[in-house]
Every structure is written in C-alpha cells, then in structure tokens.
PDB file of C-alpha atoms in Angstrom:
ATOM      1  CA  MET A   5     -29.548   1.665   7.049  1.00  0.00           C
ATOM      2  CA  SER A   6     -32.119   4.032   5.378  1.00  0.00           C
ATOM      3  CA  GLY A   7     -34.213   3.207   2.171  1.00  0.00           C
ATOM      4  CA  LYS A   8     -32.349   6.057   0.328  1.00  0.00           C
ATOM      5  CA  ILE A   9     -29.072   5.514  -1.073  1.00  0.00           C
ATOM      6  CA  LYS A  10     -26.929   8.196  -1.480  1.00  0.00           C
ATOM      7  CA  GLU A  11     -25.570   8.546  -5.177  1.00  0.00           C
ATOM      8  CA  LEU A  12     -21.962   8.479  -5.599  1.00  0.00           C
ATOM      9  CA  GLN A  13     -20.407  11.357  -7.638  1.00  0.00           C
ATOM     10  CA  LEU A  14     -16.607  10.394  -8.458  1.00  0.00           C
ATOM     11  CA  PRO A  15     -14.575  13.479  -9.567  1.00  0.00           C
ATOM     12  CA  THR A  16     -14.458  12.921 -13.401  1.00  0.00           C
ATOM     13  CA  SER A  17     -10.759  14.614 -13.400  1.00  0.00           C
ATOM     14  CA  ARG A  18      -9.557  11.658 -11.267  1.00  0.00           C
ATOM     15  CA  VAL A  19     -11.260   9.302 -13.436  1.00  0.00           C
ATOM     16  CA  LYS A  20      -9.657  10.853 -16.652  1.00  0.00           C
ATOM     17  CA  THR A  21      -6.419  10.719 -15.121  1.00  0.00           C
ATOM     18  CA  ILE A  22      -6.515   6.932 -14.341  1.00  0.00           C
ATOM     19  CA  MET A  23      -7.849   6.428 -17.564  1.00  0.00           C
ATOM     20  CA  LYS A  24      -4.851   8.419 -19.176  1.00  0.00           C
ATOM     21  CA  SER A  25      -2.470   6.499 -17.389  1.00  0.00           C
ATOM     22  CA  SER A  26      -2.774   3.569 -19.611  1.00  0.00           C
ATOM     23  CA  PRO A  27      -0.414   3.583 -22.412  1.00  0.00           C
ATOM     24  CA  ASP A  28      -2.836   2.434 -25.111  1.00  0.00           C
ATOM     25  CA  VAL A  29      -5.221   5.500 -24.338  1.00  0.00           C
ATOM     26  CA  ASP A  30      -4.365   8.848 -26.199  1.00  0.00           C
ATOM     27  CA  SER A  31      -7.218  10.957 -25.434  1.00  0.00           C
ATOM     28  CA  VAL A  32     -10.479  10.624 -23.527  1.00  0.00           C
ATOM     29  CA  PRO A  33     -13.721  12.035 -24.760  1.00  0.00           C
ATOM     30  CA  GLN A  34     -15.830  13.555 -22.608  1.00  0.00           C
ATOM     31  CA  ASP A  35     -18.942  11.202 -23.336  1.00  0.00           C
ATOM     32  CA  SER A  36     -16.980   7.988 -22.707  1.00  0.00           C
ATOM     33  CA  LEU A  37     -15.423   9.642 -19.646  1.00  0.00           C
ATOM     34  CA  ALA A  38     -19.283  10.205 -18.329  1.00  0.00           C
ATOM     35  CA  VAL A  39     -19.882   6.765 -18.903  1.00  0.00           C
ATOM     36  CA  VAL A  40     -16.868   5.285 -17.332  1.00  0.00           C
ATOM     37  CA  THR A  41     -17.178   7.354 -14.470  1.00  0.00           C
ATOM     38  CA  ARG A  42     -20.838   6.062 -13.980  1.00  0.00           C
ATOM     39  CA  ALA A  43     -19.875   2.564 -14.466  1.00  0.00           C
ATOM     40  CA  THR A  44     -17.176   2.884 -11.800  1.00  0.00           C
ATOM     41  CA  GLU A  45     -19.901   4.638  -9.331  1.00  0.00           C
ATOM     42  CA  LEU A  46     -22.058   1.501  -9.922  1.00  0.00           C
ATOM     43  CA  PHE A  47     -19.294  -0.828  -9.673  1.00  0.00           C
ATOM     44  CA  ILE A  48     -18.164   0.622  -6.240  1.00  0.00           C
ATOM     45  CA  GLN A  49     -21.667   0.794  -5.253  1.00  0.00           C
ATOM     46  CA  ASN A  50     -22.294  -2.813  -5.935  1.00  0.00           C
ATOM     47  CA  LEU A  51     -18.946  -4.027  -4.007  1.00  0.00           C
ATOM     48  CA  ALA A  52     -19.995  -1.995  -1.055  1.00  0.00           C
ATOM     49  CA  LYS A  53     -23.716  -3.509  -0.769  1.00  0.00           C
ATOM     50  CA  GLU A  54     -22.274  -7.152  -1.132  1.00  0.00           C
ATOM     51  CA  ALA A  55     -19.660  -6.467   1.297  1.00  0.00           C
ATOM     52  CA  LEU A  56     -22.268  -4.754   3.728  1.00  0.00           C
ATOM     53  CA  LYS A  57     -24.621  -8.006   3.080  1.00  0.00           C
ATOM     54  CA  ASN A  58     -21.942 -10.503   3.726  1.00  0.00           C
ATOM     55  CA  GLY A  59     -20.298  -8.376   6.699  1.00  0.00           C
ATOM     56  CA  ASN A  60     -21.548  -8.193  10.207  1.00  0.00           C
ATOM     57  CA  GLY A  61     -23.307  -5.111  11.371  1.00  0.00           C
ATOM     58  CA  SER A  62     -23.639  -1.844   9.844  1.00  0.00           C
ATOM     59  CA  LYS A  63     -20.082  -0.991   8.819  1.00  0.00           C
ATOM     60  CA  VAL A  64     -18.102  -2.240   5.884  1.00  0.00           C
ATOM     61  CA  ASP A  65     -14.505  -3.417   6.861  1.00  0.00           C
ATOM     62  CA  TYR A  66     -11.560  -4.338   4.701  1.00  0.00           C
ATOM     63  CA  SER A  67     -12.133  -7.987   5.409  1.00  0.00           C
ATOM     64  CA  ASP A  68     -15.799  -7.782   4.389  1.00  0.00           C
ATOM     65  CA  ILE A  69     -14.306  -6.353   0.816  1.00  0.00           C
ATOM     66  CA  ALA A  70     -11.873  -8.891   0.738  1.00  0.00           C
ATOM     67  CA  LYS A  71     -14.186 -11.637   1.257  1.00  0.00           C
ATOM     68  CA  VAL A  72     -16.526 -10.700  -1.663  1.00  0.00           C
ATOM     69  CA  VAL A  73     -13.407 -10.045  -3.725  1.00  0.00           C
ATOM     70  CA  GLN A  74     -12.203 -13.748  -3.061  1.00  0.00           C
ATOM     71  CA  SER A  75     -15.495 -15.438  -3.490  1.00  0.00           C
ATOM     72  CA  LYS A  76     -16.863 -13.871  -6.397  1.00  0.00           C
ATOM     73  CA  PRO A  77     -15.747 -15.024  -9.760  1.00  0.00           C
ATOM     74  CA  ASN A  78     -16.429 -11.686 -11.634  1.00  0.00           C
ATOM     75  CA  MET A  79     -14.082  -9.808  -9.040  1.00  0.00           C
ATOM     76  CA  PHE A  80     -10.952 -12.001 -10.207  1.00  0.00           C
ATOM     77  CA  PHE A  81      -9.130  -9.073 -11.377  1.00  0.00           C
ATOM     78  CA  LEU A  82      -9.080  -7.687  -7.905  1.00  0.00           C
ATOM     79  CA  ARG A  83      -7.700 -10.601  -5.949  1.00  0.00           C
ATOM     80  CA  GLU A  84      -4.225  -9.235  -5.820  1.00  0.00           C
ATOM     81  CA  ILE A  85      -5.095  -5.702  -5.402  1.00  0.00           C
ATOM     82  CA  ILE A  86      -7.069  -6.739  -2.399  1.00  0.00           C
ATOM     83  CA  PRO A  87      -6.054  -9.813  -0.870  1.00  0.00           C
ATOM     84  CA  LYS A  88      -7.465 -11.433   2.256  1.00  0.00           C
ATOM     85  CA  LYS A  89      -5.556 -10.538   5.044  1.00  0.00           C
ATOM     86  CA  ILE A  90      -3.450 -13.158   6.846  1.00  0.00           C
ATOM     87  CA  THR A  91      -1.511 -13.157  10.110  1.00  0.00           C
ATOM     88  CA  VAL A  92       2.411 -13.375   9.957  1.00  0.00           C
ATOM     89  CA  ARG A  93       2.185 -17.045  11.184  1.00  0.00           C
ATOM     90  CA  GLU A  94       0.011 -17.929   8.296  1.00  0.00           C
ATOM     91  CA  TYR A  95       2.179 -16.155   5.794  1.00  0.00           C
ATOM     92  CA  LYS A  96       5.175 -18.087   7.023  1.00  0.00           C
ATOM     93  CA  GLU A  97       3.579 -21.113   6.857  1.00  0.00           C
ATOM     94  CA  LEU A  98       2.535 -20.345   3.179  1.00  0.00           C
ATOM     95  CA  MET A  99       6.005 -19.561   2.227  1.00  0.00           C
ATOM     96  CA  LYS A 100       7.262 -22.813   3.748  1.00  0.00           C
ATOM     97  CA  LYS A 101       5.059 -24.792   1.590  1.00  0.00           C
ATOM     98  CA  GLU A 102       6.057 -22.907  -1.451  1.00  0.00           C
ATOM     99  CA  GLY A 103       9.531 -23.459  -0.507  1.00  0.00           C
ATOM    100  CA  ILE A 104      10.508 -19.786  -0.210  1.00  0.00           C
ATOM    101  CA  THR A 105      12.819 -19.113   2.428  1.00  0.00           C
ATOM    102  CA  ASP A 106      11.491 -17.044   5.374  1.00  0.00           C
ATOM    103  CA  VAL A 107      11.238 -13.501   4.113  1.00  0.00           C
ATOM    104  CA  ILE A 108      10.265 -12.319   7.835  1.00  0.00           C
ATOM    105  CA  SER A 109      12.881 -12.783  10.267  1.00  0.00           C
ATOM    106  CA  SER A 110      12.026 -13.314  14.004  1.00  0.00           C
ATOM    107  CA  SER A 111      13.580  -9.824  14.839  1.00  0.00           C
ATOM    108  CA  GLU A 112      11.106  -8.243  12.401  1.00  0.00           C
ATOM    109  CA  SER A 113       8.359  -9.669  13.931  1.00  0.00           C
ATOM    110  CA  SER A 114       7.517 -10.456  17.529  1.00  0.00           C
ATOM    111  CA  GLY A 115       5.641 -13.614  18.751  1.00  0.00           C
ATOM    112  CA  ASP A 116       3.384 -11.033  20.355  1.00  0.00           C
ATOM    113  CA  GLU A 117       2.175 -10.009  17.180  1.00  0.00           C
ATOM    114  CA  ASP A 118       1.258 -13.807  16.120  1.00  0.00           C
ATOM    115  CA  GLU A 119      -0.637 -14.368  19.112  1.00  0.00           C
ATOM    116  CA  GLU A 120      -2.525 -11.018  18.957  1.00  0.00           C
ATOM    117  CA  GLY A 121      -3.658 -11.547  15.360  1.00  0.00           C
ATOM    118  CA  GLY A 122      -1.498  -8.927  13.860  1.00  0.00           C
ATOM    119  CA  GLU A 123      -1.895  -9.189  10.349  1.00  0.00           C
ATOM    120  CA  GLU A 124       0.380  -9.272   7.352  1.00  0.00           C
ATOM    121  CA  GLU A 125      -0.362  -9.126   3.668  1.00  0.00           C
ATOM    122  CA  GLU A 126       0.780 -12.052   1.515  1.00  0.00           C
ATOM    123  CA  GLU A 127       2.240  -9.824  -1.285  1.00  0.00           C
ATOM    124  CA  GLU A 128       5.966  -9.798  -1.664  1.00  0.00           C
ATOM    125  CA  GLU A 129       5.778  -6.704  -3.597  1.00  0.00           C
ATOM    126  CA  GLU A 130       4.987  -4.566  -0.543  1.00  0.00           C
ATOM    127  CA  GLU A 131       8.283  -5.898   1.395  1.00  0.00           C
ATOM    128  CA  ASP A 132      10.493  -4.984  -1.778  1.00  0.00           C
ATOM    129  CA  ASP A 133       8.934  -1.769  -1.426  1.00  0.00           C
ATOM    130  CA  ASP A 134       9.944  -1.296   2.050  1.00  0.00           C
ATOM    131  CA  GLU A 135      13.362  -2.504   1.557  1.00  0.00           C
ATOM    132  CA  ASP A 136      13.889  -0.039  -1.490  1.00  0.00           C
ATOM    133  CA  ASP A 137      12.664   2.692   0.951  1.00  0.00           C
ATOM    134  CA  ASN A 138      14.926   1.474   3.461  1.00  0.00           C
ATOM    135  CA  GLU A 139      17.732   1.726   1.102  1.00  0.00           C
ATOM    136  CA  GLY A 140      16.864   5.235   0.049  1.00  0.00           C
ATOM    137  CA  ALA A 141      16.827   6.432   3.818  1.00  0.00           C
ATOM    138  CA  GLU A 142      20.274   4.853   4.283  1.00  0.00           C
ATOM    139  CA  GLU A 143      21.734   6.697   1.288  1.00  0.00           C
ATOM    140  CA  GLU A 144      20.200   9.841   2.891  1.00  0.00           C
ATOM    141  CA  GLU A 145      21.942   9.210   5.929  1.00  0.00           C
ATOM    142  CA  ASP A 146      25.010   8.482   4.514  1.00  0.00           C
ATOM    143  CA  ILE A 147      24.808  11.657   2.627  1.00  0.00           C
ATOM    144  CA  ASP A 148      23.898  13.639   6.004  1.00  0.00           C
ATOM    145  CA  ASP A 149      26.724  12.041   7.409  1.00  0.00           C
ATOM    146  CA  GLU A 150      29.316  12.821   5.093  1.00  0.00           C
ATOM    147  CA  GLU A 151      28.196  16.710   5.272  1.00  0.00           C
ATOM    148  CA  ASN A 152      28.520  16.814   8.871  1.00  0.00           C
ATOM    149  CA  GLU A 153      31.852  15.274   8.804  1.00  0.00           C
ATOM    150  CA  GLU A 154      32.965  18.109   6.396  1.00  0.00           C
ATOM    151  CA  GLU A 155      31.647  20.614   8.661  1.00  0.00           C
ATOM    152  CA  GLU A 156      33.193  19.365  11.581  1.00  0.00           C
ATOM    153  CA  ASP A 157      36.701  19.036   9.478  1.00  0.00           C
ATOM    154  CA  GLU A 158      36.142  22.850   8.394  1.00  0.00           C
ATOM    155  CA  ASP A 159      35.422  23.532  11.998  1.00  0.00           C
ATOM    156  CA  ASP A 160      38.514  22.023  13.213  1.00  0.00           C
ATOM    157  CA  ASP A 161      40.623  23.463  10.590  1.00  0.00           C
ATOM    158  CA  GLU A 162      39.396  27.018  11.760  1.00  0.00           C
ATOM    159  CA  GLU A 163      40.255  26.363  15.461  1.00  0.00           C
ATOM    160  CA  GLU A 164      43.716  25.199  14.571  1.00  0.00           C
ATOM    161  CA  GLU A 165      44.412  28.201  12.389  1.00  0.00           C
ATOM    162  CA  GLU A 166      43.243  30.405  15.498  1.00  0.00           C
ATOM    163  CA  GLU A 167      45.574  28.393  17.685  1.00  0.00           C
ATOM    164  CA  ALA A 168      48.330  28.978  15.574  1.00  0.00           C
ATOM    165  CA  GLN A 169      47.878  32.568  15.113  1.00  0.00           C
ATOM    166  CA  ARG A 170      48.004  32.927  18.976  1.00  0.00           C
TER     167      ARG A 170
END
C-alpha cells in the first residue's frame, strides 16, 4: 500500500438523504451536513484500516470487516448489520441450541453447500424478506394465469361462433 491515502469524498446529497430518513430530523443545515459527512468519511477510513490490518493480504474482504465489528466494543452498533458469516450447518446448530425449529429445510440447502463452505447469514429477517418476495411472485403468477385463462376463453368463444356461422 502506498504512503498516500486517497481522501474520501462521500456525496453530501446521499448523507443528507440518510439523515433526513430519521423521523427526528426535520431539516439538515449545511454546516452540520459537512461535519457529519466528514465524520462518516473518517469512520469508514478507520474501519477499512482496521480491517486491512487484521486481514490477510492487501485486500479487505467482508470477513475482515465483520471481524473488526465483532471484536471492537465501539462497533457494537454494527453487529446486526454486519454479522459474522456462518455456514448453514453452524446456523442449524445455533437454531437447535436456541430451541427454534429448523427454518432451512434440507430441500432448500444441499449437503454439498455445507461441505464446500456455503455460507448463510444468521439473520432471520432476510429469510422473512425472501418469503415475502416469493409470495409476491406467486401472486403475480396467479394474476398472469387468470389473464391467460380469460384470453383462452375469449379465443374459444370466437372459434365456437365461427363454427356456428358455418
């Protein structure tokens, strides 16, 4: 890594959007926006340096950042957002220990994934989101099927009318 560190420049419009997403914030003055943007840049820079220092090689991977977040007390607020990746097998063992029924069925995850190190995040929210997405897709398919059936019925009616006229 070279001695020069490229200065970050986060887009202030994005930082402002994030700040305004809080229900407690009505307006964002320019001076506070500049300070929060710079503080965010320094935070990201510090997190990246720590991850690089603790990681292997010259690249920062997700696992490097997750290790820093899990090991540093001042990063506690990020533990749910950046969890340590675990394998499906480890996830299942955790769920058994906590008395939660197996959320991932054997049909959803193959044994090959466990052995090859396929990783699954621990958060259940993602699974709920996936289920919601699947429900939406099923509803769309049902609507499409209904529309197709209606079109087929109309085609059948037209064919019957033509035959009756002959």
